[in-house]
Amino acid sequence: MGAVIRASAISEIDNELGSVDHATRAVQQCVTLAGLEMQDVDLLVNVGIYRDNNCCEPSMCSQIQHELGLHLDPNQFLARKTTFSFDLMNGACGFLSAIQVVSSILHNGGAGCAVVVSSDA
């Protein structure tokens, strides 16, 4: 069985927000539309090519994860749940590459719920 895309969402234009803020908004809306809780997300992949303030480290995805409050302290949860996050940089093909990677991780049991996000500001 392949991966199932349950929802998609966007962040409305707001020139006051940066890439991380737009990604955070989009993920929050997407998770809600999918009928999930934020804490259900096991895997977060950012495929956007823009970086706020030309920041190279930490990854944009870890900044998005921090803003979302996704399992920042695994000791806080009884199940010791974590969320793995990373940037996948492949230009215009980034989304397709991410779907392949995420599908493999889901298929092999490395995660149960994944979110792919792209944000440029």
Tab-separated table of N, CA and C in Angstrom:
chain	number	residue	atom	x	y	z
A	1	MET	N	0.840	-1.181	0.000
A	1	MET	CA	0.000	0.000	0.000
A	1	MET	C	0.883	1.241	0.000
A	2	GLY	N	0.516	2.234	-0.781
A	2	GLY	CA	1.282	3.461	-0.856
A	2	GLY	C	0.841	4.478	0.177
A	3	ALA	N	1.530	5.599	0.171
A	3	ALA	CA	1.187	6.689	1.079
A	3	ALA	C	-0.108	7.350	0.617
A	4	VAL	N	-0.865	7.875	1.559
A	4	VAL	CA	-2.124	8.554	1.271
A	4	VAL	C	-1.991	10.019	1.670
A	5	ILE	N	-2.292	10.923	0.746
A	5	ILE	CA	-2.295	12.355	1.061
A	5	ILE	C	-3.683	12.684	1.571
A	6	ARG	N	-3.788	13.018	2.859
A	6	ARG	CA	-5.090	13.253	3.483
A	6	ARG	C	-5.543	14.700	3.413
A	7	ALA	N	-4.604	15.633	3.285
A	7	ALA	CA	-4.984	17.050	3.264
A	7	ALA	C	-3.846	17.882	2.692
A	8	SER	N	-4.185	19.087	2.279
A	8	SER	CA	-3.196	20.085	1.884
A	8	SER	C	-3.703	21.435	2.368
A	9	ALA	N	-2.779	22.368	2.561
A	9	ALA	CA	-3.163	23.687	3.067
A	9	ALA	C	-2.138	24.721	2.632
A	10	ILE	N	-2.532	25.989	2.725
A	10	ILE	CA	-1.631	27.087	2.392
A	10	ILE	C	-1.689	28.151	3.484
A	11	SER	N	-0.675	28.985	3.495
A	11	SER	CA	-0.660	30.158	4.362
A	11	SER	C	-0.924	31.360	3.467
A	12	GLU	N	-1.894	32.164	3.837
A	12	GLU	CA	-2.260	33.328	3.029
A	12	GLU	C	-1.132	34.359	2.999
A	13	ILE	N	-1.110	35.154	1.944
A	13	ILE	CA	-0.076	36.172	1.767
A	13	ILE	C	-0.087	37.151	2.936
A	14	ASP	N	1.083	37.331	3.516
A	14	ASP	CA	1.281	38.290	4.602
A	14	ASP	C	2.746	38.695	4.545
A	15	ASN	N	3.010	39.897	4.072
A	15	ASN	CA	4.386	40.341	3.879
A	15	ASN	C	5.160	40.516	5.175
A	16	GLU	N	4.479	40.439	6.300
A	16	GLU	CA	5.146	40.585	7.589
A	16	GLU	C	5.742	39.267	8.082
A	17	LEU	N	5.357	38.153	7.456
A	17	LEU	CA	5.798	36.840	7.919
A	17	LEU	C	6.969	36.323	7.097
A	18	GLY	N	7.812	35.538	7.754
A	18	GLY	CA	8.918	34.897	7.069
A	18	GLY	C	8.551	33.485	6.649
A	19	SER	N	9.497	32.808	6.075
A	19	SER	CA	9.291	31.458	5.564
A	19	SER	C	8.887	30.469	6.655
A	20	VAL	N	9.538	30.535	7.801
A	20	VAL	CA	9.223	29.619	8.906
A	20	VAL	C	7.795	29.849	9.397
A	21	ASP	N	7.394	31.105	9.510
A	21	ASP	CA	6.037	31.422	9.972
A	21	ASP	C	4.972	30.926	8.994
A	22	HIS	N	5.215	31.120	7.693
A	22	HIS	CA	4.255	30.631	6.696
A	22	HIS	C	4.169	29.106	6.729
A	23	ALA	N	5.310	28.443	6.850
A	23	ALA	CA	5.314	26.977	6.914
A	23	ALA	C	4.565	26.497	8.147
A	24	THR	N	4.784	27.159	9.270
A	24	THR	CA	4.110	26.786	10.514
A	24	THR	C	2.598	26.895	10.357
A	25	ARG	N	2.138	28.000	9.784
A	25	ARG	CA	0.693	28.186	9.558
A	25	ARG	C	0.126	27.089	8.655
A	26	ALA	N	0.840	26.798	7.564
A	26	ALA	CA	0.353	25.803	6.605
A	26	ALA	C	0.277	24.416	7.240
A	27	VAL	N	1.289	24.053	8.019
A	27	VAL	CA	1.283	22.737	8.677
A	27	VAL	C	0.133	22.651	9.672
A	28	GLN	N	-0.071	23.699	10.463
A	28	GLN	CA	-1.165	23.687	11.439
A	28	GLN	C	-2.512	23.483	10.745
A	29	GLN	N	-2.737	24.205	9.649
A	29	GLN	CA	-3.995	24.071	8.909
A	29	GLN	C	-4.133	22.682	8.294
A	30	CYS	N	-3.050	22.166	7.743
A	30	CYS	CA	-3.083	20.860	7.087
A	30	CYS	C	-3.398	19.745	8.082
A	31	VAL	N	-2.747	19.779	9.225
A	31	VAL	CA	-2.981	18.753	10.248
A	31	VAL	C	-4.433	18.810	10.721
A	32	THR	N	-4.958	20.003	10.912
A	32	THR	CA	-6.353	20.162	11.323
A	32	THR	C	-7.302	19.622	10.253
A	33	LEU	N	-7.057	19.978	8.996
A	33	LEU	CA	-7.908	19.506	7.894
A	33	LEU	C	-7.863	17.985	7.743
A	34	ALA	N	-6.740	17.382	8.104
A	34	ALA	CA	-6.602	15.921	8.013
A	34	ALA	C	-7.290	15.217	9.175
A	35	GLY	N	-7.767	15.998	10.154
A	35	GLY	CA	-8.436	15.410	11.312
A	35	GLY	C	-7.469	14.793	12.299
A	36	LEU	N	-6.251	15.309	12.318
A	36	LEU	CA	-5.215	14.789	13.210
A	36	LEU	C	-4.875	15.805	14.288
A	37	GLU	N	-4.126	15.358	15.262
A	37	GLU	CA	-3.555	16.241	16.280
A	37	GLU	C	-2.099	16.497	15.897
A	38	MET	N	-1.575	17.643	16.275
A	38	MET	CA	-0.194	17.967	15.956
A	38	MET	C	0.768	16.898	16.489
A	39	GLN	N	0.452	16.333	17.640
A	39	GLN	CA	1.337	15.338	18.251
A	39	GLN	C	1.332	14.004	17.505
A	40	ASP	N	0.465	13.849	16.489
A	40	ASP	CA	0.448	12.633	15.672
A	40	ASP	C	1.571	12.619	14.642
A	41	VAL	N	2.163	13.778	14.370
A	41	VAL	CA	3.179	13.894	13.321
A	41	VAL	C	4.496	13.275	13.795
A	42	ASP	N	4.947	12.250	13.060
A	42	ASP	CA	6.204	11.559	13.368
A	42	ASP	C	7.360	12.052	12.510
A	43	LEU	N	7.035	12.596	11.346
A	43	LEU	CA	8.053	12.965	10.365
A	43	LEU	C	7.662	14.285	9.715
A	44	LEU	N	8.605	15.218	9.671
A	44	LEU	CA	8.374	16.534	9.076
A	44	LEU	C	9.507	16.807	8.094
A	45	VAL	N	9.152	17.070	6.834
A	45	VAL	CA	10.153	17.306	5.793
A	45	VAL	C	9.879	18.654	5.140
A	46	ASN	N	10.888	19.505	5.095
A	46	ASN	CA	10.783	20.810	4.452
A	46	ASN	C	11.477	20.740	3.097
A	47	VAL	N	10.766	21.150	2.040
A	47	VAL	CA	11.353	21.145	0.702
A	47	VAL	C	11.480	22.555	0.119
A	48	GLY	N	11.207	23.576	0.911
A	48	GLY	CA	11.346	24.955	0.444
A	48	GLY	C	12.808	25.290	0.197
A	49	ILE	N	13.066	26.158	-0.770
A	49	ILE	CA	14.451	26.511	-1.067
A	49	ILE	C	14.860	27.853	-0.454
A	50	TYR	N	13.889	28.646	-0.007
A	50	TYR	CA	14.188	29.936	0.615
A	50	TYR	C	14.552	29.725	2.079
A	51	ARG	N	15.503	30.497	2.559
A	51	ARG	CA	15.926	30.411	3.955
A	51	ARG	C	15.827	31.797	4.579
A	52	ASP	N	15.091	31.902	5.672
A	52	ASP	CA	14.986	33.181	6.374
A	52	ASP	C	16.380	33.689	6.733
A	53	ASN	N	16.652	34.930	6.405
A	53	ASN	CA	17.919	35.584	6.739
A	53	ASN	C	19.137	34.813	6.243
A	54	ASN	N	18.997	34.083	5.131
A	54	ASN	CA	20.086	33.263	4.579
A	54	ASN	C	20.687	32.318	5.607
A	55	CYS	N	19.879	31.860	6.514
A	55	CYS	CA	20.314	30.970	7.592
A	55	CYS	C	20.598	29.572	7.042
A	56	CYS	N	21.788	29.061	7.303
A	56	CYS	CA	22.141	27.702	6.865
A	56	CYS	C	21.950	26.688	7.982
A	57	GLU	N	22.186	27.082	9.189
A	57	GLU	CA	22.041	26.188	10.345
A	57	GLU	C	21.325	26.939	11.448
A	58	PRO	N	20.449	26.341	12.186
A	58	PRO	CA	19.962	24.977	12.016
A	58	PRO	C	19.074	24.882	10.785
A	59	SER	N	18.674	23.674	10.455
A	59	SER	CA	17.824	23.478	9.278
A	59	SER	C	16.519	24.258	9.446
A	60	MET	N	15.941	24.649	8.330
A	60	MET	CA	14.655	25.348	8.387
A	60	MET	C	13.599	24.440	9.004
A	61	CYS	N	13.690	23.148	8.711
A	61	CYS	CA	12.690	22.215	9.225
A	61	CYS	C	12.740	22.115	10.749
A	62	SER	N	13.939	22.172	11.316
A	62	SER	CA	14.014	22.123	12.782
A	62	SER	C	13.431	23.392	13.389
A	63	GLN	N	13.550	24.515	12.686
A	63	GLN	CA	12.939	25.754	13.164
A	63	GLN	C	11.413	25.675	13.075
A	64	ILE	N	10.915	25.072	11.999
A	64	ILE	CA	9.471	24.875	11.848
A	64	ILE	C	8.974	23.942	12.949
A	65	GLN	N	9.709	22.856	13.183
A	65	GLN	CA	9.347	21.905	14.239
A	65	GLN	C	9.292	22.607	15.593
A	66	HIS	N	10.244	23.473	15.851
A	66	HIS	CA	10.270	24.210	17.122
A	66	HIS	C	9.042	25.102	17.254
A	67	GLU	N	8.703	25.831	16.185
A	67	GLU	CA	7.532	26.710	16.226
A	67	GLU	C	6.239	25.923	16.432
A	68	LEU	N	6.185	24.713	15.884
A	68	LEU	CA	5.000	23.867	16.039
A	68	LEU	C	4.959	23.175	17.397
A	69	GLY	N	6.083	23.155	18.097
A	69	GLY	CA	6.154	22.476	19.392
A	69	GLY	C	6.071	20.966	19.262
A	70	LEU	N	6.571	20.426	18.169
A	70	LEU	CA	6.472	18.991	17.890
A	70	LEU	C	7.523	18.179	18.638
A	71	HIS	N	7.102	17.545	19.720
A	71	HIS	CA	7.952	16.604	20.459
A	71	HIS	C	9.363	17.138	20.691
A	72	LEU	N	9.441	18.315	21.256
A	72	LEU	CA	10.740	18.921	21.510
A	72	LEU	C	11.467	18.242	22.662
A	73	ASP	N	10.722	17.631	23.564
A	73	ASP	CA	11.309	16.914	24.698
A	73	ASP	C	10.654	15.542	24.797
A	74	PRO	N	11.303	14.495	24.258
A	74	PRO	CA	10.679	13.169	24.268
A	74	PRO	C	10.396	12.648	25.671
A	75	ASN	N	11.093	13.136	26.670
A	75	ASN	CA	10.848	12.702	28.050
A	75	ASN	C	9.527	13.238	28.585
A	76	GLN	N	8.954	14.218	27.886
A	76	GLN	CA	7.690	14.824	28.303
A	76	GLN	C	6.513	13.880	28.047
A	77	PHE	N	6.664	12.944	27.139
A	77	PHE	CA	5.575	12.054	26.751
A	77	PHE	C	5.828	10.649	27.270
A	78	LEU	N	4.784	9.999	27.754
A	78	LEU	CA	4.915	8.652	28.292
A	78	LEU	C	5.445	7.673	27.251
A	79	ALA	N	5.056	7.844	26.008
A	79	ALA	CA	5.471	6.926	24.947
A	79	ALA	C	6.848	7.286	24.391
A	80	ARG	N	7.473	8.339	24.935
A	80	ARG	CA	8.778	8.797	24.453
A	80	ARG	C	8.741	9.053	22.944
A	81	LYS	N	7.666	9.669	22.522
A	81	LYS	CA	7.444	9.939	21.100
A	81	LYS	C	8.368	11.053	20.616
A	82	THR	N	8.848	10.918	19.393
A	82	THR	CA	9.701	11.934	18.789
A	82	THR	C	9.191	12.261	17.389
A	83	THR	N	9.640	13.386	16.868
A	83	THR	CA	9.377	13.752	15.480
A	83	THR	C	10.719	13.986	14.812
A	84	PHE	N	10.968	13.270	13.735
A	84	PHE	CA	12.197	13.423	12.957
A	84	PHE	C	11.941	14.481	11.896
A	85	SER	N	12.835	15.461	11.791
A	85	SER	CA	12.638	16.528	10.807
A	85	SER	C	13.933	16.790	10.052
A	86	PHE	N	13.788	17.124	8.774
A	86	PHE	CA	14.963	17.462	7.973
A	86	PHE	C	14.552	18.247	6.732
A	87	ASP	N	15.530	18.973	6.169
A	87	ASP	CA	15.341	19.681	4.907
A	87	ASP	C	15.757	18.752	3.774
A	88	LEU	N	15.018	18.772	2.692
A	88	LEU	CA	15.372	18.024	1.496
A	88	LEU	C	15.438	19.034	0.356
A	89	MET	N	16.635	19.373	-0.041
A	89	MET	CA	16.839	20.421	-1.035
A	89	MET	C	17.023	19.808	-2.423
A	90	ASN	N	16.054	20.016	-3.299
A	90	ASN	CA	16.159	19.510	-4.663
A	90	ASN	C	15.400	20.422	-5.622
A	91	GLY	N	15.426	21.707	-5.356
A	91	GLY	CA	14.800	22.678	-6.243
A	91	GLY	C	13.335	22.375	-6.508
A	92	ALA	N	12.939	22.504	-7.766
A	92	ALA	CA	11.545	22.304	-8.149
A	92	ALA	C	11.093	20.854	-7.996
A	93	CYS	N	12.030	19.928	-7.951
A	93	CYS	CA	11.691	18.500	-7.792
A	93	CYS	C	11.664	18.081	-6.326
A	94	GLY	N	11.886	19.013	-5.418
A	94	GLY	CA	11.951	18.691	-3.994
A	94	GLY	C	10.725	17.972	-3.471
A	95	PHE	N	9.544	18.409	-3.889
A	95	PHE	CA	8.320	17.782	-3.398
A	95	PHE	C	8.241	16.323	-3.840
A	96	LEU	N	8.532	16.064	-5.109
A	96	LEU	CA	8.486	14.683	-5.606
A	96	LEU	C	9.519	13.809	-4.904
A	97	SER	N	10.711	14.349	-4.700
A	97	SER	CA	11.743	13.600	-3.973
A	97	SER	C	11.286	13.302	-2.556
A	98	ALA	N	10.668	14.292	-1.915
A	98	ALA	CA	10.191	14.111	-0.537
A	98	ALA	C	9.112	13.042	-0.467
A	99	ILE	N	8.212	13.018	-1.435
A	99	ILE	CA	7.158	12.003	-1.438
A	99	ILE	C	7.769	10.608	-1.544
A	100	GLN	N	8.806	10.447	-2.359
A	100	GLN	CA	9.478	9.149	-2.473
A	100	GLN	C	10.138	8.758	-1.158
A	101	VAL	N	10.851	9.692	-0.546
A	101	VAL	CA	11.536	9.416	0.721
A	101	VAL	C	10.520	9.103	1.818
A	102	VAL	N	9.500	9.936	1.936
A	102	VAL	CA	8.474	9.746	2.967
A	102	VAL	C	7.749	8.416	2.765
A	103	SER	N	7.420	8.096	1.528
A	103	SER	CA	6.739	6.834	1.242
A	103	SER	C	7.586	5.646	1.691
A	104	SER	N	8.886	5.707	1.451
A	104	SER	CA	9.788	4.629	1.885
A	104	SER	C	9.844	4.525	3.400
A	105	ILE	N	9.928	5.660	4.077
A	105	ILE	CA	9.983	5.659	5.544
A	105	ILE	C	8.685	5.103	6.122
A	106	LEU	N	7.550	5.523	5.578
A	106	LEU	CA	6.259	5.013	6.048
A	106	LEU	C	6.141	3.511	5.788
A	107	HIS	N	6.548	3.085	4.604
A	107	HIS	CA	6.453	1.672	4.225
A	107	HIS	C	7.295	0.781	5.142
A	108	ASN	N	8.443	1.292	5.572
A	108	ASN	CA	9.344	0.515	6.424
A	108	ASN	C	9.056	0.673	7.911
A	109	GLY	N	7.993	1.391	8.253
A	109	GLY	CA	7.593	1.525	9.650
A	109	GLY	C	8.374	2.547	10.451
A	110	GLY	N	9.120	3.417	9.766
A	110	GLY	CA	9.896	4.435	10.460
A	110	GLY	C	9.060	5.588	10.973
A	111	ALA	N	7.841	5.696	10.478
A	111	ALA	CA	6.921	6.755	10.903
A	111	ALA	C	5.508	6.318	10.546
A	112	GLY	N	4.541	6.920	11.220
A	112	GLY	CA	3.145	6.613	10.939
A	112	GLY	C	2.420	7.767	10.273
A	113	CYS	N	2.896	8.995	10.531
A	113	CYS	CA	2.262	10.191	9.987
A	113	CYS	C	3.354	11.179	9.598
A	114	ALA	N	3.341	11.619	8.354
A	114	ALA	CA	4.372	12.532	7.862
A	114	ALA	C	3.736	13.774	7.255
A	115	VAL	N	4.460	14.884	7.337
A	115	VAL	CA	4.036	16.138	6.711
A	115	VAL	C	5.196	16.648	5.867
A	116	VAL	N	4.897	16.987	4.608
A	116	VAL	CA	5.869	17.620	3.722
A	116	VAL	C	5.428	19.065	3.564
A	117	VAL	N	6.350	19.993	3.794
A	117	VAL	CA	6.006	21.410	3.739
A	117	VAL	C	7.017	22.153	2.872
A	118	SER	N	6.534	23.173	2.183
A	118	SER	CA	7.396	24.059	1.417
A	118	SER	C	6.939	25.480	1.690
A	119	SER	N	7.891	26.362	1.917
A	119	SER	CA	7.523	27.738	2.215
A	119	SER	C	8.603	28.680	1.712
A	120	ASP	N	8.201	29.656	0.958
A	120	ASP	CA	9.100	30.692	0.486
A	120	ASP	C	8.467	32.033	0.808
A	121	ALA	N	9.275	32.972	1.229
A	121	ALA	CA	8.739	34.278	1.609
A	121	ALA	C	9.416	35.377	0.823
